[in-house]
PDB file of C-alpha atoms in Angstrom:
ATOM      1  CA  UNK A  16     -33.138 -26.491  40.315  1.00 62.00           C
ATOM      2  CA  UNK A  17     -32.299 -29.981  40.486  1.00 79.00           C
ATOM      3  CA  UNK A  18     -33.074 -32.363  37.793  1.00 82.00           C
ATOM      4  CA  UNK A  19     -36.152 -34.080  39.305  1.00 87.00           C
ATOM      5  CA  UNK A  20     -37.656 -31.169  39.793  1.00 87.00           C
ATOM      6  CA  UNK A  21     -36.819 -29.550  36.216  1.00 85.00           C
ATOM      7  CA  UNK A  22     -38.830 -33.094  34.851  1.00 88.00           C
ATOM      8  CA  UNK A  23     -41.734 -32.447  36.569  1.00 89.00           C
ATOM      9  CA  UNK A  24     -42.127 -28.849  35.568  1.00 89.00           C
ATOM     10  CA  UNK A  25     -41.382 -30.066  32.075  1.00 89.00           C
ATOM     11  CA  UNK A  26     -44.164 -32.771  32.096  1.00 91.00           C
ATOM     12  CA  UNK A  27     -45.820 -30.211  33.839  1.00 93.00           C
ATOM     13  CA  UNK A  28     -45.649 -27.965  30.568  1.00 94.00           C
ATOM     14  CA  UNK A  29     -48.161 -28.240  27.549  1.00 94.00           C
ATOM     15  CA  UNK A  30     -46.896 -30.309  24.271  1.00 94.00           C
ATOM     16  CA  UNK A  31     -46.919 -26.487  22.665  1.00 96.00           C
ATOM     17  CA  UNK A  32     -45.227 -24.947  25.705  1.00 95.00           C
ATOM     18  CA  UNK A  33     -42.933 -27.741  25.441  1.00 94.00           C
ATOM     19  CA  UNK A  34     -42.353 -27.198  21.772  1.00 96.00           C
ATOM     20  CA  UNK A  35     -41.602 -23.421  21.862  1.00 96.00           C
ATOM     21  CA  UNK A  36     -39.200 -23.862  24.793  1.00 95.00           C
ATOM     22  CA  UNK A  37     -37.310 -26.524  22.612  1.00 95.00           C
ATOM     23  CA  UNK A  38     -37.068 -23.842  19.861  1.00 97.00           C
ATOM     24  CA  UNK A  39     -35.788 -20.967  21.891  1.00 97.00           C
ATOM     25  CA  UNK A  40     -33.342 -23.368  23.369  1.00 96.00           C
ATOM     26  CA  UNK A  41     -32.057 -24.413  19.477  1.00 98.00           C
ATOM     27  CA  UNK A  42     -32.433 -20.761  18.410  1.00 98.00           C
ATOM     28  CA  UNK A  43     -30.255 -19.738  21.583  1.00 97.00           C
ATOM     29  CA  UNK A  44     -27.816 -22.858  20.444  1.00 97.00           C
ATOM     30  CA  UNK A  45     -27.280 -20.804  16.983  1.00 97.00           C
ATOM     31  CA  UNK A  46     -26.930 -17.519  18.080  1.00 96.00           C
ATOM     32  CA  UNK A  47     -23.896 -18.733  20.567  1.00 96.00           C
ATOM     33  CA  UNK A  48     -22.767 -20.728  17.665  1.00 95.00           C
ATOM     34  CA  UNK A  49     -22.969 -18.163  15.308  1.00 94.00           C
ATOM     35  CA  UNK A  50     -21.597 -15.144  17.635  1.00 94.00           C
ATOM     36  CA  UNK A  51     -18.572 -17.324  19.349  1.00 93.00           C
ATOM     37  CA  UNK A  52     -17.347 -19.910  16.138  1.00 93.00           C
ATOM     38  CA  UNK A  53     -18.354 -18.472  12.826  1.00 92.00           C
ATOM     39  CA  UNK A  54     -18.513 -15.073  13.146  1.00 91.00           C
ATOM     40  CA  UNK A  55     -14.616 -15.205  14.160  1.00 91.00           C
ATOM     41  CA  UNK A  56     -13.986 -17.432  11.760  1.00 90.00           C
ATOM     42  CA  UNK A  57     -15.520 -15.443   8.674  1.00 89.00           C
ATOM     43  CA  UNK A  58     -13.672 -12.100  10.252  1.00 91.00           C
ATOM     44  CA  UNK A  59     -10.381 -14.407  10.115  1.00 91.00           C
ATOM     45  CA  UNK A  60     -10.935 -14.814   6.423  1.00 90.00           C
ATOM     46  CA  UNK A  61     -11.823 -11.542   5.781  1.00 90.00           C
ATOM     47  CA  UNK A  62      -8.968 -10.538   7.201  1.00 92.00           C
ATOM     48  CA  UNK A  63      -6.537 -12.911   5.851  1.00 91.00           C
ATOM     49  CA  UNK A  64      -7.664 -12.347   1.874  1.00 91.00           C
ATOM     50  CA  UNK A  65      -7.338  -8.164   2.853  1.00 92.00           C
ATOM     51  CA  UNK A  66      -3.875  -9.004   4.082  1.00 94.00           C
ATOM     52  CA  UNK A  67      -3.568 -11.434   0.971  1.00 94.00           C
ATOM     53  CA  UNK A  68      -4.788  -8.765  -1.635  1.00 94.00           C
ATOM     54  CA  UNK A  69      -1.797  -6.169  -0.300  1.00 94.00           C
ATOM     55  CA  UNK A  70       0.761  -8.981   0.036  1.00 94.00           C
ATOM     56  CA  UNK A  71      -0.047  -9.759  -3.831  1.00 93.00           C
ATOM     57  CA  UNK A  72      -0.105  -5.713  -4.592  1.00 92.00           C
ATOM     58  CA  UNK A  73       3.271  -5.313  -2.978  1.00 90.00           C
ATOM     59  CA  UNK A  74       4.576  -8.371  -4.866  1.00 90.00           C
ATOM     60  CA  UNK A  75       3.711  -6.454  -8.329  1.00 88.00           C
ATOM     61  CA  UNK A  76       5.137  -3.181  -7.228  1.00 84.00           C
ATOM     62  CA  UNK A  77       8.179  -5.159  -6.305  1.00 82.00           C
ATOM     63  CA  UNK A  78       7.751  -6.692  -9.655  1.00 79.00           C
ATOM     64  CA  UNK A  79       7.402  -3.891 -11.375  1.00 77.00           C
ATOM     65  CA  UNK A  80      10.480  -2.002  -9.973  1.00 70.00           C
ATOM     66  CA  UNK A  81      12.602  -4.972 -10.453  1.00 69.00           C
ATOM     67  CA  UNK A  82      11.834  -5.124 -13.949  1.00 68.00           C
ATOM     68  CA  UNK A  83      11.911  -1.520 -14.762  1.00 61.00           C
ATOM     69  CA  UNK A  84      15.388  -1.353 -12.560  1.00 58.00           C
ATOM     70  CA  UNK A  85      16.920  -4.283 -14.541  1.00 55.00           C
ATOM     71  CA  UNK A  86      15.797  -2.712 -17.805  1.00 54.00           C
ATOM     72  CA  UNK A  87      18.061   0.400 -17.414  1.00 52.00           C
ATOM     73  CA  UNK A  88      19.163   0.894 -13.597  1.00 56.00           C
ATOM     74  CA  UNK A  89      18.093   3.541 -11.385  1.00 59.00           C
ATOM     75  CA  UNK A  90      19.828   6.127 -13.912  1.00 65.00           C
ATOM     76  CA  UNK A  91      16.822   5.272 -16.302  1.00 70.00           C
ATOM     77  CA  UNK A  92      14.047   5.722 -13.980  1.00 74.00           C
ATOM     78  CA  UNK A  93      15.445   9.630 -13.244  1.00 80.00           C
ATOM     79  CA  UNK A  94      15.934  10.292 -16.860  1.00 81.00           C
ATOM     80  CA  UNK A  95      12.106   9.044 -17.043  1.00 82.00           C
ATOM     81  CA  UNK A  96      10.630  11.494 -14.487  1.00 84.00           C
ATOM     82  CA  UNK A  97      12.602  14.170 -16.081  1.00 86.00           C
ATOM     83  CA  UNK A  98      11.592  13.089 -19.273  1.00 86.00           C
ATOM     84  CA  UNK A  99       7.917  13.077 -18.410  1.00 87.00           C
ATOM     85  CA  UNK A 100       8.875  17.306 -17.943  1.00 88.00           C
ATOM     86  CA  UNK A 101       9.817  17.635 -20.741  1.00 89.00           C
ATOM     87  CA  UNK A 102      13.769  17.943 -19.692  1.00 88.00           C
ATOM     88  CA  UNK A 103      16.706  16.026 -21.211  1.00 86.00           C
ATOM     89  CA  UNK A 104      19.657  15.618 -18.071  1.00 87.00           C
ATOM     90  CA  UNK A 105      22.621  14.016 -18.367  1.00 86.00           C
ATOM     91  CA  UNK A 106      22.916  11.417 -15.383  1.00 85.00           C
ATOM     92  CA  UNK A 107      25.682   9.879 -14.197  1.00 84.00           C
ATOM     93  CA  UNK A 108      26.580   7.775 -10.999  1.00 81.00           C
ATOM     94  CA  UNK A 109      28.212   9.529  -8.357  1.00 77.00           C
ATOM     95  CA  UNK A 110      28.894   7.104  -5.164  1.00 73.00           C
ATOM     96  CA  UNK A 111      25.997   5.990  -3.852  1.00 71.00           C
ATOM     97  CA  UNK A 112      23.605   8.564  -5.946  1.00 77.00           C
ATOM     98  CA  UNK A 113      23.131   9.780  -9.372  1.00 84.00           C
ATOM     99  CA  UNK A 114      24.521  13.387 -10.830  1.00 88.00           C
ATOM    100  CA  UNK A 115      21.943  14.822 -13.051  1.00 90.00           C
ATOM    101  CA  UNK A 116      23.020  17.612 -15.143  1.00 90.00           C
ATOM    102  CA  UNK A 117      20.340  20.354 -16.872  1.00 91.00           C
ATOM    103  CA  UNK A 118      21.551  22.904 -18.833  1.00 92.00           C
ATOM    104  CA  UNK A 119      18.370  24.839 -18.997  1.00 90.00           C
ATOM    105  CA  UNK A 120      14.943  24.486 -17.447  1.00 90.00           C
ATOM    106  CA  UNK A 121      12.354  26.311 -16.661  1.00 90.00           C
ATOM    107  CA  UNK A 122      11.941  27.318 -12.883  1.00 90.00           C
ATOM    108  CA  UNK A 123       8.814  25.523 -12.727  1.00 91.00           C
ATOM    109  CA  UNK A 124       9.047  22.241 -14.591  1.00 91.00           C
ATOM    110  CA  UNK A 125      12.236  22.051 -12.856  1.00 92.00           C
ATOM    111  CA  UNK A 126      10.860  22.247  -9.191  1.00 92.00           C
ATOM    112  CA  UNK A 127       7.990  19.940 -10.822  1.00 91.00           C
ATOM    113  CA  UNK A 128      10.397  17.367 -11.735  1.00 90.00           C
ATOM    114  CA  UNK A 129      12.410  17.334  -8.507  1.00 90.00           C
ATOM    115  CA  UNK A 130       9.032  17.418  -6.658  1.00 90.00           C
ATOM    116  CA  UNK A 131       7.925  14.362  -8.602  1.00 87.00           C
ATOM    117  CA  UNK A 132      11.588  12.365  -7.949  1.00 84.00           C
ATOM    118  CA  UNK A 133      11.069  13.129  -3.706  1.00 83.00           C
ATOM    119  CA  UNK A 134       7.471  11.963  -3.694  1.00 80.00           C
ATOM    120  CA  UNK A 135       8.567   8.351  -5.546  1.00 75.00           C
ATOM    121  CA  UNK A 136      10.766   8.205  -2.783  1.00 73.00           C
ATOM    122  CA  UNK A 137      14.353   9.515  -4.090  1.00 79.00           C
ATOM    123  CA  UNK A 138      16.342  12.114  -1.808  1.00 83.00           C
ATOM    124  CA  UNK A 139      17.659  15.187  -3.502  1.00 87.00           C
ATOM    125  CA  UNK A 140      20.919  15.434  -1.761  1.00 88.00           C
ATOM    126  CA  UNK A 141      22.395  18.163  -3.104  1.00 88.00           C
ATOM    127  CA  UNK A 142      21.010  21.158  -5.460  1.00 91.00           C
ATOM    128  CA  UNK A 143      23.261  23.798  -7.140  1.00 93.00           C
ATOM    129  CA  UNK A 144      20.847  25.796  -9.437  1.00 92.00           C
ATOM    130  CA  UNK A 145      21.935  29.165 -11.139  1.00 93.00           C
ATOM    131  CA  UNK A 146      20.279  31.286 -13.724  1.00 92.00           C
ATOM    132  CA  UNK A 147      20.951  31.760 -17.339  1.00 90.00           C
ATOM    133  CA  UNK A 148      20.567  34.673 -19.190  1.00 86.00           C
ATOM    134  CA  UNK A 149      17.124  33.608 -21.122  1.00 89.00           C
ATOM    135  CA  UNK A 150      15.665  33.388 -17.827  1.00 85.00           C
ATOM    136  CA  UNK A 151      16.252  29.560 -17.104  1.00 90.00           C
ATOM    137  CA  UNK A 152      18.115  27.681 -14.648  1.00 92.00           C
ATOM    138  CA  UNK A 153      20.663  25.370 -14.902  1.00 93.00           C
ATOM    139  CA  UNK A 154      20.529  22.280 -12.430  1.00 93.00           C
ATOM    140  CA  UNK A 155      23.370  20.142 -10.901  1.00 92.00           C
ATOM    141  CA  UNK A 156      21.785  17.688  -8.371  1.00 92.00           C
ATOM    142  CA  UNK A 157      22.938  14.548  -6.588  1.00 89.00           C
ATOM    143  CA  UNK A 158      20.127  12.054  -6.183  1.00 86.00           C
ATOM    144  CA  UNK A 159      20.078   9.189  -3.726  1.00 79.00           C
ATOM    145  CA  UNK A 160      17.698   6.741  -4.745  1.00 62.00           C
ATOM    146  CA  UNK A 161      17.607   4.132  -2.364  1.00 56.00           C
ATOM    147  CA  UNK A 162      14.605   3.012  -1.314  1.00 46.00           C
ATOM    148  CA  UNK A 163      13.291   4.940  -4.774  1.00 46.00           C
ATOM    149  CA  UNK A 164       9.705   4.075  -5.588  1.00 46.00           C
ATOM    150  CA  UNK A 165       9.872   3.997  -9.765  1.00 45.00           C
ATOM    151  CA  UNK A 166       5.726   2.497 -10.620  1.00 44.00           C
ATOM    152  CA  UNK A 167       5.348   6.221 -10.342  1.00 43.00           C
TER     153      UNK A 167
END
């Protein structure tokens, strides 16, 4: 429609006809606006604090090991998950892992305690377990604990 022809159906149109086409037109202006600019916009921020949030999570976790690892070494976050069992190992550094030596442990709280080591990350690398007479075991193991997760 060329322009001429668009002004004379618009003087052609009714001051109220006039006045509800002008709102569609600004209500149509601020859906586009708020579909293509701010929408995107506020879904960029959202997006951006989520990503901010685990950023700032990670940093304390990293914090936290850190701390804990300067405190006592890797040793000292072993003896703690064994300790939380209940079991007192001797550990010692062997290459690039840890010896940990229990006498006597129950089957159970033993598996418990290695269980607990592999899901903060630590790799059992080497297990020799043998029975004592009172119906515990005794452990020799060889932890690596690189990449070791110790908030656990």
């Amino acid at each position: 429609m060329k322009m001429p022809a668009f002004r004379d159906r618009w003087a052609a149109y009714s001051l109220r006809e006039r006045a509800l086409l002008a709102i569609l037109a600004v209500l149509g202006a601020a859906i586009l606006i708020w579909w293509g600019v701010i929408l995107p916009i506020l879904d960029y921020r959202s997006e951006a604090r989520a990503a901010y949030r685990e950023r700032l999570l990670d940093y304390a976790e990293t914090d936290l090991i850190l701390s804990r690892l300067g405190e006592g070494g890797g040793d000292a976050a072993v003896e703690e998950t064994f300790a939380a069992a209940g079991l007192d190992p001797a550990v010692t550094t062997q290459g690039d892992g840890l010896g940990v030596s229990l006498p006597a442990a129950r089957a159970d709280v033993l598996m418990s305690a290695m269980a607990r080591l592999e899901a903060g990350g630590a790799e059992i690398e080497q297990a020799e377990v043998e029975t004592n007479g009172d119906a515990t075991l005794a452990a020799e193991l060889v932890v690596d604990e690189r990449g070791r997760d110790v908030s656990e």
